[in-house]
Amino acid sequence: MRMKTSFGSKLFDAGNLLFMIALMLLMIYPLLYVFSASISNPSLVVKGEVLLFPKQITKEAYMLVAKDSYIWISYYNTIKYTVLQTVFTLVFTAMLAYPLAKKRLLGRRTIMLLIAFTMLFSGGLIPTFLVVKQLGLLNTTWALILPSLISTWYLFLMRTFFEGIPEELEDAATIDGCSALGVLFRVVLPLSAPIMATVALFTAVGQWNSFFEALIYLSDKQMYPLQIHLRNIVIASSAASQVSGSQDGDVYILETVKYSTIIFATAPILVVYPFIQKYFVQGSMIGGIKG
């Protein structure tokens, strides 16, 4: 039997649908505009004539970006930082979350309170910088990884997920001769693909888009990530447009180079996300329901 839907319910569904469509358009428009601006005639972009679709398509900006040696150096640096950050975050967060998921752990409540305390209070920017400096990490890869290695929020999500795994599976693995680390890496982690994918995505996107830490801890241009290079291009474009009153050709092309670099920077995340979306949604829902 089909249940009859009330008028109020239909009205709510229609309003909800319209709201979601409007929200989707608000998110898609900036991406579409940046892509259109990156392949349009630079003079039309500067004059504000490109609003949605590209006009007088040209590849000049992308060719200039491809010839920039620093774009590839920064690309490599960003990939390196992102991979290392993601891998180490998953490993160390899992190794901390797994014992905290066991109620038999002595001092479990005290440890959780101390960890939760860091969500409200931190050492601050200057003390953190001084610690990084005293450890000799300035101008090294580890300066961008170690200070943010474990996130308290990701730790709570992962611990909550681990608590939902039946202990009988772990007991069976222990009887078969697995150590505690063996149970974690051979039993628990293979069953935790949703939450691992969720934490990996959040960590990778955060590190990929990060530039403030690199701005503080790095002074060697050869170690700059992609976002610092993009920031320099945006600053150069803004400065050139203010200095040049006549808006010459170099200023025009610099404006489209800015947009093409943005596409270069965001393309990998946009390509990877669809493949792990199902794990991301599942992990977020499980962590939210059981937390």
mmCIF file of C-alpha atoms in Angstrom:
data_model
loop_
_atom_site.group_PDB
_atom_site.id
_atom_site.type_symbol
_atom_site.label_atom_id
_atom_site.label_comp_id
_atom_site.label_asym_id
_atom_site.label_seq_id
_atom_site.Cartn_x
_atom_site.Cartn_y
_atom_site.Cartn_z
ATOM 1 C CA MET A 1 0.000 0.000 0.000
ATOM 2 C CA ARG A 2 1.261 3.405 -0.994
ATOM 3 C CA MET A 3 1.103 6.010 1.774
ATOM 4 C CA LYS A 4 -0.560 9.276 0.866
ATOM 5 C CA THR A 5 1.773 12.244 1.137
ATOM 6 C CA SER A 6 0.338 15.380 2.694
ATOM 7 C CA PHE A 7 0.460 18.767 1.014
ATOM 8 C CA GLY A 8 2.755 20.116 3.720
ATOM 9 C CA SER A 9 5.206 17.260 3.174
ATOM 10 C CA LYS A 10 5.213 17.843 -0.594
ATOM 11 C CA LEU A 11 5.745 21.567 -0.047
ATOM 12 C CA PHE A 12 8.655 20.872 2.290
ATOM 13 C CA ASP A 13 10.242 18.444 -0.209
ATOM 14 C CA ALA A 14 9.888 20.997 -3.018
ATOM 15 C CA GLY A 15 11.413 23.768 -0.909
ATOM 16 C CA ASN A 16 14.232 21.485 0.200
ATOM 17 C CA LEU A 17 14.932 20.523 -3.417
ATOM 18 C CA LEU A 18 15.033 24.146 -4.542
ATOM 19 C CA PHE A 19 17.344 25.044 -1.664
ATOM 20 C CA MET A 20 19.733 22.196 -2.509
ATOM 21 C CA ILE A 21 19.765 23.181 -6.188
ATOM 22 C CA ALA A 22 20.545 26.797 -5.264
ATOM 23 C CA LEU A 23 23.303 25.637 -2.913
ATOM 24 C CA MET A 24 24.750 23.411 -5.625
ATOM 25 C CA LEU A 25 24.802 26.299 -8.108
ATOM 26 C CA LEU A 26 26.543 28.532 -5.568
ATOM 27 C CA MET A 27 29.292 25.943 -5.209
ATOM 28 C CA ILE A 28 29.628 25.116 -8.899
ATOM 29 C CA TYR A 29 29.691 28.691 -10.209
ATOM 30 C CA PRO A 30 33.128 29.679 -8.762
ATOM 31 C CA LEU A 31 34.708 26.532 -10.218
ATOM 32 C CA LEU A 32 33.094 27.089 -13.598
ATOM 33 C CA TYR A 33 34.095 30.760 -13.626
ATOM 34 C CA VAL A 34 37.726 30.018 -12.737
ATOM 35 C CA PHE A 35 37.939 27.386 -15.477
ATOM 36 C CA SER A 36 36.295 29.680 -18.042
ATOM 37 C CA ALA A 37 38.594 32.565 -17.104
ATOM 38 C CA SER A 38 41.672 30.346 -17.412
ATOM 39 C CA ILE A 39 40.972 29.521 -21.074
ATOM 40 C CA SER A 40 39.446 32.834 -22.180
ATOM 41 C CA ASN A 41 41.044 35.838 -23.835
ATOM 42 C CA PRO A 42 42.966 37.634 -21.034
ATOM 43 C CA SER A 43 41.745 41.096 -22.015
ATOM 44 C CA LEU A 44 38.106 39.969 -21.798
ATOM 45 C CA VAL A 45 38.720 38.480 -18.351
ATOM 46 C CA VAL A 46 40.276 41.696 -17.024
ATOM 47 C CA LYS A 47 37.442 43.765 -18.466
ATOM 48 C CA GLY A 48 34.887 41.556 -16.680
ATOM 49 C CA GLU A 49 33.238 40.261 -19.850
ATOM 50 C CA VAL A 50 33.691 36.588 -18.856
ATOM 51 C CA LEU A 51 30.901 35.755 -16.429
ATOM 52 C CA LEU A 52 30.082 32.080 -16.935
ATOM 53 C CA PHE A 53 31.246 30.553 -20.199
ATOM 54 C CA PRO A 54 34.673 31.073 -21.851
ATOM 55 C CA LYS A 55 35.108 33.620 -24.631
ATOM 56 C CA GLN A 56 37.749 33.467 -27.367
ATOM 57 C CA ILE A 57 39.304 30.269 -26.026
ATOM 58 C CA THR A 58 43.097 30.237 -25.771
ATOM 59 C CA LYS A 59 45.689 27.919 -24.198
ATOM 60 C CA GLU A 60 48.272 30.643 -23.663
ATOM 61 C CA ALA A 61 47.910 30.768 -19.874
ATOM 62 C CA TYR A 62 48.271 27.005 -19.504
ATOM 63 C CA MET A 63 51.326 27.006 -21.773
ATOM 64 C CA LEU A 64 52.959 29.667 -19.608
ATOM 65 C CA VAL A 65 52.141 27.711 -16.459
ATOM 66 C CA ALA A 66 53.571 24.521 -17.955
ATOM 67 C CA LYS A 67 56.829 26.351 -18.798
ATOM 68 C CA ASP A 68 57.219 27.621 -15.240
ATOM 69 C CA SER A 69 59.824 25.392 -13.566
ATOM 70 C CA TYR A 70 58.743 26.452 -10.084
ATOM 71 C CA ILE A 71 55.195 25.223 -10.670
ATOM 72 C CA TRP A 72 56.489 21.675 -11.101
ATOM 73 C CA ILE A 73 58.877 21.966 -8.158
ATOM 74 C CA SER A 74 56.066 23.217 -5.935
ATOM 75 C CA TYR A 75 53.770 20.521 -7.342
ATOM 76 C CA TYR A 76 56.269 17.839 -6.356
ATOM 77 C CA ASN A 77 56.693 19.391 -2.909
ATOM 78 C CA THR A 78 52.948 19.505 -2.325
ATOM 79 C CA ILE A 79 52.491 15.878 -3.367
ATOM 80 C CA LYS A 80 55.368 14.850 -1.087
ATOM 81 C CA TYR A 81 54.002 16.792 1.881
ATOM 82 C CA THR A 82 50.479 15.501 1.317
ATOM 83 C CA VAL A 83 51.464 11.842 0.986
ATOM 84 C CA LEU A 84 53.746 11.909 4.023
ATOM 85 C CA GLN A 85 51.215 13.811 6.137
ATOM 86 C CA THR A 86 48.378 11.456 5.196
ATOM 87 C CA VAL A 87 50.336 8.233 5.742
ATOM 88 C CA PHE A 88 51.873 9.272 9.065
ATOM 89 C CA THR A 89 48.589 10.730 10.321
ATOM 90 C CA LEU A 90 46.722 7.501 9.582
ATOM 91 C CA VAL A 91 49.379 5.301 11.183
ATOM 92 C CA PHE A 92 49.926 7.304 14.357
ATOM 93 C CA THR A 93 46.264 8.231 14.837
ATOM 94 C CA ALA A 94 45.274 4.571 14.503
ATOM 95 C CA MET A 95 47.991 3.475 16.942
ATOM 96 C CA LEU A 96 46.681 5.998 19.498
ATOM 97 C CA ALA A 97 42.964 5.479 18.858
ATOM 98 C CA TYR A 98 43.089 1.674 19.041
ATOM 99 C CA PRO A 99 44.169 1.342 22.704
ATOM 100 C CA LEU A 100 41.865 4.214 23.692
ATOM 101 C CA ALA A 101 38.959 2.219 22.245
ATOM 102 C CA LYS A 102 39.573 -0.489 24.874
ATOM 103 C CA LYS A 103 37.784 0.073 28.187
ATOM 104 C CA ARG A 104 40.329 -2.109 29.979
ATOM 105 C CA LEU A 105 43.096 0.468 29.353
ATOM 106 C CA LEU A 106 44.300 1.921 32.654
ATOM 107 C CA GLY A 107 43.936 5.701 32.850
ATOM 108 C CA ARG A 108 41.820 5.765 29.685
ATOM 109 C CA ARG A 109 39.500 8.488 30.955
ATOM 110 C CA THR A 110 42.376 10.699 32.115
ATOM 111 C CA ILE A 111 44.176 10.332 28.792
ATOM 112 C CA MET A 112 41.000 11.215 26.884
ATOM 113 C CA LEU A 113 40.470 14.315 29.034
ATOM 114 C CA LEU A 114 44.041 15.468 28.424
ATOM 115 C CA ILE A 115 43.629 14.936 24.680
ATOM 116 C CA ALA A 116 40.256 16.739 24.651
ATOM 117 C CA PHE A 117 41.900 19.634 26.496
ATOM 118 C CA THR A 118 44.005 20.338 23.384
ATOM 119 C CA MET A 119 40.820 21.023 21.396
ATOM 120 C CA LEU A 120 40.122 24.056 23.581
ATOM 121 C CA PHE A 121 43.617 25.291 24.401
ATOM 122 C CA SER A 122 46.885 25.242 22.494
ATOM 123 C CA GLY A 123 50.366 26.663 22.915
ATOM 124 C CA GLY A 124 49.798 29.387 20.338
ATOM 125 C CA LEU A 125 51.652 30.398 17.208
ATOM 126 C CA ILE A 126 54.836 31.866 18.710
ATOM 127 C CA PRO A 127 55.521 29.050 21.226
ATOM 128 C CA THR A 128 54.909 26.482 18.483
ATOM 129 C CA PHE A 129 57.326 28.287 16.176
ATOM 130 C CA LEU A 130 59.953 28.390 18.916
ATOM 131 C CA VAL A 131 59.575 24.660 19.540
ATOM 132 C CA VAL A 132 59.937 23.908 15.824
ATOM 133 C CA LYS A 133 62.993 26.153 15.665
ATOM 134 C CA GLN A 134 64.651 24.605 18.740
ATOM 135 C CA LEU A 135 64.129 21.146 17.271
ATOM 136 C CA GLY A 136 65.974 22.250 14.130
ATOM 137 C CA LEU A 137 63.008 21.618 11.863
ATOM 138 C CA LEU A 138 62.942 24.975 10.046
ATOM 139 C CA ASN A 139 63.290 24.588 6.276
ATOM 140 C CA THR A 140 62.642 20.848 6.505
ATOM 141 C CA THR A 141 59.764 18.658 5.391
ATOM 142 C CA TRP A 142 59.009 17.644 8.981
ATOM 143 C CA ALA A 143 58.185 21.222 9.970
ATOM 144 C CA LEU A 144 54.972 20.895 7.946
ATOM 145 C CA ILE A 145 54.115 17.398 9.187
ATOM 146 C CA LEU A 146 55.028 16.862 12.839
ATOM 147 C CA PRO A 147 53.215 19.870 14.432
ATOM 148 C CA SER A 148 49.883 18.730 12.971
ATOM 149 C CA LEU A 149 50.539 14.994 12.892
ATOM 150 C CA ILE A 150 47.553 13.951 15.066
ATOM 151 C CA SER A 151 44.230 15.770 15.043
ATOM 152 C CA THR A 152 42.089 15.360 18.154
ATOM 153 C CA TRP A 153 38.891 15.330 16.104
ATOM 154 C CA TYR A 154 40.170 12.586 13.764
ATOM 155 C CA LEU A 155 41.355 10.656 16.814
ATOM 156 C CA PHE A 156 37.870 10.715 18.355
ATOM 157 C CA LEU A 157 36.264 9.630 15.074
ATOM 158 C CA MET A 158 38.672 6.729 14.658
ATOM 159 C CA ARG A 159 38.366 5.634 18.293
ATOM 160 C CA THR A 160 34.560 5.613 18.011
ATOM 161 C CA PHE A 161 34.764 3.483 14.872
ATOM 162 C CA PHE A 162 37.157 1.019 16.501
ATOM 163 C CA GLU A 163 34.761 0.620 19.440
ATOM 164 C CA GLY A 164 32.141 -0.724 17.018
ATOM 165 C CA ILE A 165 34.330 -3.594 15.769
ATOM 166 C CA PRO A 166 33.354 -6.881 17.496
ATOM 167 C CA GLU A 167 35.953 -7.928 20.050
ATOM 168 C CA GLU A 168 35.395 -11.570 19.111
ATOM 169 C CA LEU A 169 37.328 -10.990 15.881
ATOM 170 C CA GLU A 170 40.267 -9.614 17.820
ATOM 171 C CA ASP A 171 40.124 -12.471 20.318
ATOM 172 C CA ALA A 172 40.189 -14.986 17.476
ATOM 173 C CA ALA A 173 43.237 -13.280 15.958
ATOM 174 C CA THR A 174 44.970 -13.286 19.351
ATOM 175 C CA ILE A 175 44.306 -17.016 19.751
ATOM 176 C CA ASP A 176 45.851 -17.558 16.307
ATOM 177 C CA GLY A 177 49.045 -15.916 17.555
ATOM 178 C CA CYS A 178 48.674 -12.256 16.539
ATOM 179 C CA SER A 179 50.293 -9.625 18.704
ATOM 180 C CA ALA A 180 48.535 -6.373 19.583
ATOM 181 C CA LEU A 181 50.084 -4.655 16.556
ATOM 182 C CA GLY A 182 49.236 -7.679 14.423
ATOM 183 C CA VAL A 183 45.583 -7.451 15.441
ATOM 184 C CA LEU A 184 45.578 -3.736 14.637
ATOM 185 C CA PHE A 185 47.192 -3.970 11.199
ATOM 186 C CA ARG A 186 45.797 -7.345 10.073
ATOM 187 C CA VAL A 187 42.267 -7.298 11.504
ATOM 188 C CA VAL A 188 41.151 -3.862 12.688
ATOM 189 C CA LEU A 189 42.517 -1.612 9.925
ATOM 190 C CA PRO A 190 41.276 -3.776 7.002
ATOM 191 C CA LEU A 191 37.786 -3.544 8.534
ATOM 192 C CA SER A 192 38.111 0.220 9.004
ATOM 193 C CA ALA A 193 38.321 1.326 5.370
ATOM 194 C CA PRO A 194 35.466 3.872 5.700
ATOM 195 C CA ILE A 195 36.944 5.801 8.617
ATOM 196 C CA MET A 196 40.485 5.512 7.257
ATOM 197 C CA ALA A 197 39.328 6.935 3.932
ATOM 198 C CA THR A 198 37.486 9.737 5.732
ATOM 199 C CA VAL A 199 40.519 10.762 7.792
ATOM 200 C CA ALA A 200 42.805 10.367 4.777
ATOM 201 C CA LEU A 201 40.612 12.648 2.647
ATOM 202 C CA PHE A 202 40.329 15.344 5.319
ATOM 203 C CA THR A 203 44.073 15.207 6.003
ATOM 204 C CA ALA A 204 45.077 15.210 2.336
ATOM 205 C CA VAL A 205 42.781 18.120 1.434
ATOM 206 C CA GLY A 206 43.936 20.097 4.464
ATOM 207 C CA GLN A 207 47.618 19.574 3.675
ATOM 208 C CA TRP A 208 47.114 20.192 -0.058
ATOM 209 C CA ASN A 209 45.450 23.551 0.593
ATOM 210 C CA SER A 210 47.755 24.541 3.449
ATOM 211 C CA PHE A 211 50.079 27.508 2.959
ATOM 212 C CA PHE A 212 50.294 29.291 6.329
ATOM 213 C CA GLU A 213 52.620 26.721 7.934
ATOM 214 C CA ALA A 214 54.911 26.796 4.899
ATOM 215 C CA LEU A 215 54.896 30.592 5.012
ATOM 216 C CA ILE A 216 56.121 30.471 8.624
ATOM 217 C CA TYR A 217 58.537 27.555 8.629
ATOM 218 C CA LEU A 218 60.029 27.647 5.116
ATOM 219 C CA SER A 219 62.292 30.272 3.584
ATOM 220 C CA ASP A 220 63.867 28.125 0.871
ATOM 221 C CA LYS A 221 62.013 28.725 -2.391
ATOM 222 C CA GLN A 222 62.870 25.224 -3.598
ATOM 223 C CA MET A 223 60.753 23.789 -0.781
ATOM 224 C CA TYR A 224 57.643 25.930 -1.300
ATOM 225 C CA PRO A 225 54.379 24.017 -1.809
ATOM 226 C CA LEU A 226 51.977 24.762 -4.625
ATOM 227 C CA GLN A 227 49.757 27.036 -2.554
ATOM 228 C CA ILE A 228 52.669 29.387 -1.765
ATOM 229 C CA HIS A 229 53.476 29.611 -5.477
ATOM 230 C CA LEU A 230 49.814 30.331 -6.212
ATOM 231 C CA ARG A 231 49.770 32.975 -3.486
ATOM 232 C CA ASN A 232 52.806 34.683 -5.037
ATOM 233 C CA ILE A 233 51.115 34.713 -8.445
ATOM 234 C CA VAL A 234 47.932 36.224 -6.992
ATOM 235 C CA ILE A 235 49.938 38.916 -5.179
ATOM 236 C CA ALA A 236 51.953 39.664 -8.319
ATOM 237 C CA SER A 237 48.775 39.921 -10.382
ATOM 238 C CA SER A 238 47.138 42.312 -7.895
ATOM 239 C CA ALA A 239 50.261 44.447 -7.613
ATOM 240 C CA ALA A 240 50.720 44.642 -11.375
ATOM 241 C CA SER A 241 47.119 45.684 -11.950
ATOM 242 C CA GLN A 242 47.480 48.504 -9.418
ATOM 243 C CA VAL A 243 50.825 49.767 -10.695
ATOM 244 C CA SER A 244 49.970 49.620 -14.403
ATOM 245 C CA GLY A 245 47.387 52.218 -15.263
ATOM 246 C CA SER A 246 47.049 51.193 -18.904
ATOM 247 C CA GLN A 247 46.667 47.450 -18.282
ATOM 248 C CA ASP A 248 49.275 46.212 -20.782
ATOM 249 C CA GLY A 249 49.432 42.678 -22.233
ATOM 250 C CA ASP A 250 51.646 41.280 -19.466
ATOM 251 C CA VAL A 251 49.111 42.266 -16.829
ATOM 252 C CA TYR A 252 46.308 40.740 -18.883
ATOM 253 C CA ILE A 253 48.031 37.374 -19.271
ATOM 254 C CA LEU A 254 49.085 37.354 -15.607
ATOM 255 C CA GLU A 255 45.411 37.489 -14.663
ATOM 256 C CA THR A 256 44.586 34.308 -16.619
ATOM 257 C CA VAL A 257 47.779 32.622 -15.384
ATOM 258 C CA LYS A 258 46.374 33.104 -11.893
ATOM 259 C CA TYR A 259 43.198 31.224 -12.787
ATOM 260 C CA SER A 260 45.023 28.453 -14.660
ATOM 261 C CA THR A 261 47.291 27.907 -11.651
ATOM 262 C CA ILE A 262 44.190 27.574 -9.465
ATOM 263 C CA ILE A 263 42.932 24.845 -11.809
ATOM 264 C CA PHE A 264 46.328 23.130 -11.581
ATOM 265 C CA ALA A 265 46.114 23.263 -7.790
ATOM 266 C CA THR A 266 42.544 21.970 -7.404
ATOM 267 C CA ALA A 267 42.406 19.369 -10.201
ATOM 268 C CA PRO A 268 43.998 16.450 -8.262
ATOM 269 C CA ILE A 269 41.536 16.729 -5.360
ATOM 270 C CA LEU A 270 38.581 16.963 -7.747
ATOM 271 C CA VAL A 271 39.794 13.866 -9.598
ATOM 272 C CA VAL A 272 40.454 11.742 -6.491
ATOM 273 C CA TYR A 273 37.341 12.637 -4.472
ATOM 274 C CA PRO A 274 34.718 10.723 -6.572
ATOM 275 C CA PHE A 275 36.598 7.445 -6.059
ATOM 276 C CA ILE A 276 36.535 7.665 -2.247
ATOM 277 C CA GLN A 277 33.240 9.507 -1.792
ATOM 278 C CA LYS A 278 31.353 6.392 -0.662
ATOM 279 C CA TYR A 279 33.925 5.694 2.059
ATOM 280 C CA PHE A 280 33.866 9.328 3.097
ATOM 281 C CA VAL A 281 30.077 9.387 3.571
ATOM 282 C CA GLN A 282 29.988 5.997 5.302
ATOM 283 C CA GLY A 283 32.826 6.848 7.691
ATOM 284 C CA SER A 284 31.344 10.222 8.606
ATOM 285 C CA MET A 285 27.914 8.728 9.285
ATOM 286 C CA ILE A 286 29.238 5.877 11.429
ATOM 287 C CA GLY A 287 31.460 8.197 13.431
ATOM 288 C CA GLY A 288 28.586 10.617 13.953
ATOM 289 C CA ILE A 289 25.948 8.018 14.951
ATOM 290 C CA LYS A 290 28.099 6.053 17.375
ATOM 291 C CA GLY A 291 29.835 9.093 18.857
#
